[in-house]
CSV table of C-alpha atoms in Angstrom, one decimal:
chain,number,residue,atom,x,y,z
A,98,UNK,CA,44.8,-82.3,-115.1
A,99,UNK,CA,48.6,-82.5,-115.0
A,100,UNK,CA,50.4,-85.6,-113.7
A,101,UNK,CA,51.0,-85.5,-110.0
A,102,UNK,CA,54.1,-86.6,-108.1
A,103,UNK,CA,53.9,-88.1,-104.6
A,104,UNK,CA,54.9,-84.8,-103.1
A,105,UNK,CA,52.1,-83.0,-105.0
A,106,UNK,CA,49.6,-85.6,-103.9
A,107,UNK,CA,50.7,-85.1,-100.3
A,108,UNK,CA,50.3,-81.3,-100.6
A,109,UNK,CA,46.9,-81.5,-102.3
A,110,UNK,CA,45.6,-83.8,-99.6
A,111,UNK,CA,47.1,-81.9,-96.7
A,112,UNK,CA,45.0,-79.9,-94.2
A,113,UNK,CA,47.0,-76.8,-95.2
A,114,UNK,CA,45.9,-77.0,-98.9
A,115,UNK,CA,42.3,-78.0,-98.1
A,116,UNK,CA,42.1,-74.9,-95.8
A,117,UNK,CA,43.6,-72.8,-98.6
A,118,UNK,CA,40.9,-74.1,-101.0
A,119,UNK,CA,38.2,-73.2,-98.6
A,120,UNK,CA,39.5,-69.7,-98.2
A,121,UNK,CA,39.9,-69.4,-101.9
A,122,UNK,CA,36.3,-70.4,-102.5
A,123,UNK,CA,35.2,-67.8,-100.1
A,124,UNK,CA,37.5,-65.0,-101.2
A,125,UNK,CA,38.2,-65.4,-104.9
A,126,UNK,CA,35.3,-62.9,-105.8
A,127,UNK,CA,36.7,-60.2,-103.5
A,128,UNK,CA,39.0,-57.9,-105.6
A,129,UNK,CA,40.6,-56.3,-102.5
A,130,UNK,CA,41.5,-59.8,-101.1
A,131,UNK,CA,43.0,-60.8,-104.5
A,132,UNK,CA,45.1,-57.6,-104.8
A,133,UNK,CA,46.4,-58.0,-101.3
A,134,UNK,CA,47.2,-61.7,-102.0
A,135,UNK,CA,49.2,-60.6,-105.1
A,136,UNK,CA,51.2,-58.2,-102.9
A,137,UNK,CA,52.0,-61.0,-100.5
A,138,UNK,CA,52.9,-63.4,-103.3
A,139,UNK,CA,55.3,-60.9,-104.8
A,140,UNK,CA,56.9,-60.2,-101.4
A,141,UNK,CA,57.2,-63.9,-100.7
A,142,UNK,CA,58.7,-64.7,-104.1
A,143,UNK,CA,61.4,-62.1,-103.6
A,144,UNK,CA,62.5,-63.8,-100.3
A,145,UNK,CA,62.9,-67.3,-101.5
A,146,UNK,CA,65.3,-69.1,-103.7
A,147,UNK,CA,62.9,-69.4,-106.7
A,148,UNK,CA,64.4,-70.4,-110.0
A,149,UNK,CA,64.1,-67.9,-112.8
A,150,UNK,CA,61.5,-69.9,-114.9
A,151,UNK,CA,59.2,-70.2,-111.9
A,152,UNK,CA,59.7,-66.6,-111.1
A,153,UNK,CA,58.7,-65.6,-114.6
A,154,UNK,CA,55.6,-67.8,-114.6
A,155,UNK,CA,54.7,-66.5,-111.1
A,156,UNK,CA,54.8,-63.0,-112.5
A,157,UNK,CA,52.4,-64.0,-115.3
A,158,UNK,CA,50.1,-65.6,-112.8
A,159,UNK,CA,50.1,-62.5,-110.6
A,160,UNK,CA,49.3,-60.3,-113.6
A,161,UNK,CA,46.5,-62.7,-114.5
A,162,UNK,CA,44.9,-62.6,-111.0
A,163,UNK,CA,45.4,-58.8,-110.8
A,164,UNK,CA,43.6,-58.4,-114.2
A,165,UNK,CA,40.9,-60.7,-113.0
A,166,UNK,CA,40.5,-58.8,-109.7
A,167,UNK,CA,40.2,-55.5,-111.5
A,168,UNK,CA,37.5,-56.9,-113.9
A,169,UNK,CA,39.8,-56.4,-116.9
A,170,UNK,CA,40.1,-60.1,-117.8
A,171,UNK,CA,37.2,-62.6,-117.2
A,172,UNK,CA,38.1,-65.4,-119.6
A,173,UNK,CA,39.5,-67.6,-116.7
A,174,UNK,CA,37.2,-70.5,-115.8
A,175,UNK,CA,36.0,-70.3,-112.2
A,176,UNK,CA,37.6,-73.7,-111.3
A,177,UNK,CA,41.0,-72.2,-112.4
A,178,UNK,CA,40.4,-69.0,-110.4
A,179,UNK,CA,39.7,-71.0,-107.2
A,180,UNK,CA,42.6,-73.4,-107.8
A,181,UNK,CA,45.0,-70.5,-108.5
A,182,UNK,CA,44.0,-68.5,-105.5
A,183,UNK,CA,44.2,-71.7,-103.3
A,184,UNK,CA,47.8,-72.3,-104.5
A,185,UNK,CA,48.8,-68.6,-103.9
A,186,UNK,CA,47.3,-68.7,-100.4
A,187,UNK,CA,49.3,-71.9,-99.7
A,188,UNK,CA,52.4,-70.2,-101.2
A,189,UNK,CA,52.3,-67.2,-98.9
A,190,UNK,CA,51.6,-69.3,-95.8
A,191,UNK,CA,54.8,-70.0,-93.9
A,192,UNK,CA,53.2,-73.0,-92.3
A,193,UNK,CA,52.5,-75.8,-94.7
A,194,UNK,CA,53.7,-79.4,-95.6
A,195,UNK,CA,57.3,-78.3,-95.5
A,196,UNK,CA,57.5,-75.1,-93.4
A,197,UNK,CA,59.1,-72.2,-95.2
A,198,UNK,CA,61.1,-71.4,-92.1
A,199,UNK,CA,63.4,-74.4,-92.8
A,200,UNK,CA,66.5,-73.1,-94.7
A,201,UNK,CA,66.9,-74.3,-98.3
A,202,UNK,CA,64.2,-76.9,-98.3
A,203,UNK,CA,61.4,-74.7,-97.0
A,204,UNK,CA,60.2,-73.6,-100.4
A,205,UNK,CA,60.4,-77.1,-102.0
A,206,UNK,CA,56.7,-77.8,-101.6
A,207,UNK,CA,55.7,-74.3,-102.7
A,208,UNK,CA,57.7,-74.5,-105.9
A,209,UNK,CA,56.5,-78.1,-106.6
A,210,UNK,CA,52.9,-76.9,-106.2
A,211,UNK,CA,53.4,-73.8,-108.4
A,212,UNK,CA,55.0,-75.9,-111.2
A,213,UNK,CA,52.0,-78.3,-110.9
A,214,UNK,CA,49.6,-75.4,-111.2
A,215,UNK,CA,51.5,-74.0,-114.2
A,216,UNK,CA,51.0,-77.3,-116.0
A,217,UNK,CA,47.4,-77.7,-114.8
A,218,UNK,CA,46.2,-74.3,-116.1
A,219,UNK,CA,48.8,-74.0,-119.0
A,220,UNK,CA,46.0,-73.4,-121.6
A,221,UNK,CA,44.5,-70.6,-119.4
A,222,UNK,CA,47.9,-69.0,-119.0
A,223,UNK,CA,48.6,-69.2,-122.7
A,224,UNK,CA,45.2,-67.6,-123.4
A,225,UNK,CA,45.9,-64.8,-120.9
A,226,UNK,CA,49.4,-64.2,-122.4
A,227,UNK,CA,47.8,-63.7,-125.8
A,228,UNK,CA,45.2,-61.4,-124.4
A,229,UNK,CA,47.8,-59.5,-122.4
A,230,UNK,CA,50.0,-59.0,-125.6
A,231,UNK,CA,47.0,-57.7,-127.5
A,232,UNK,CA,46.4,-55.1,-124.7
A,233,UNK,CA,49.8,-53.5,-125.3
A,234,UNK,CA,49.4,-50.1,-126.9
A,235,UNK,CA,51.4,-50.0,-130.1
A,236,UNK,CA,54.1,-47.3,-130.3
A,237,UNK,CA,53.5,-44.9,-133.1
A,238,UNK,CA,56.8,-44.8,-135.1
A,239,UNK,CA,56.3,-41.1,-136.0
């Protein structure tokens, strides 16, 4: 597991994240829920001041969960599925450790938690990225 900062520890131990984990455990097998969550994540990520690198990795993460929800990709360990869904639920919730309604600092906890998740499941993301590249249909040069 990735190294945690005091902010991450505070988030992971918060009532908000524990509730997100419970909801993730109940909902991670529901494709309709996952696809709706992806829509909310993309909408939320377009609102905030998210740095480019986080935006790119969030795009990879949403493609991963979409492929999982559609049954196209099942190489993701269940623990990573639930953790990812919990983080995404937390991300789309405006009420959390640092409320998103606060200008400028509102997304600080969300970004910190996303960066922590990217580090925690980096091997899973790398495996998915390889799988995703292999799915691309080669263009016939003729």
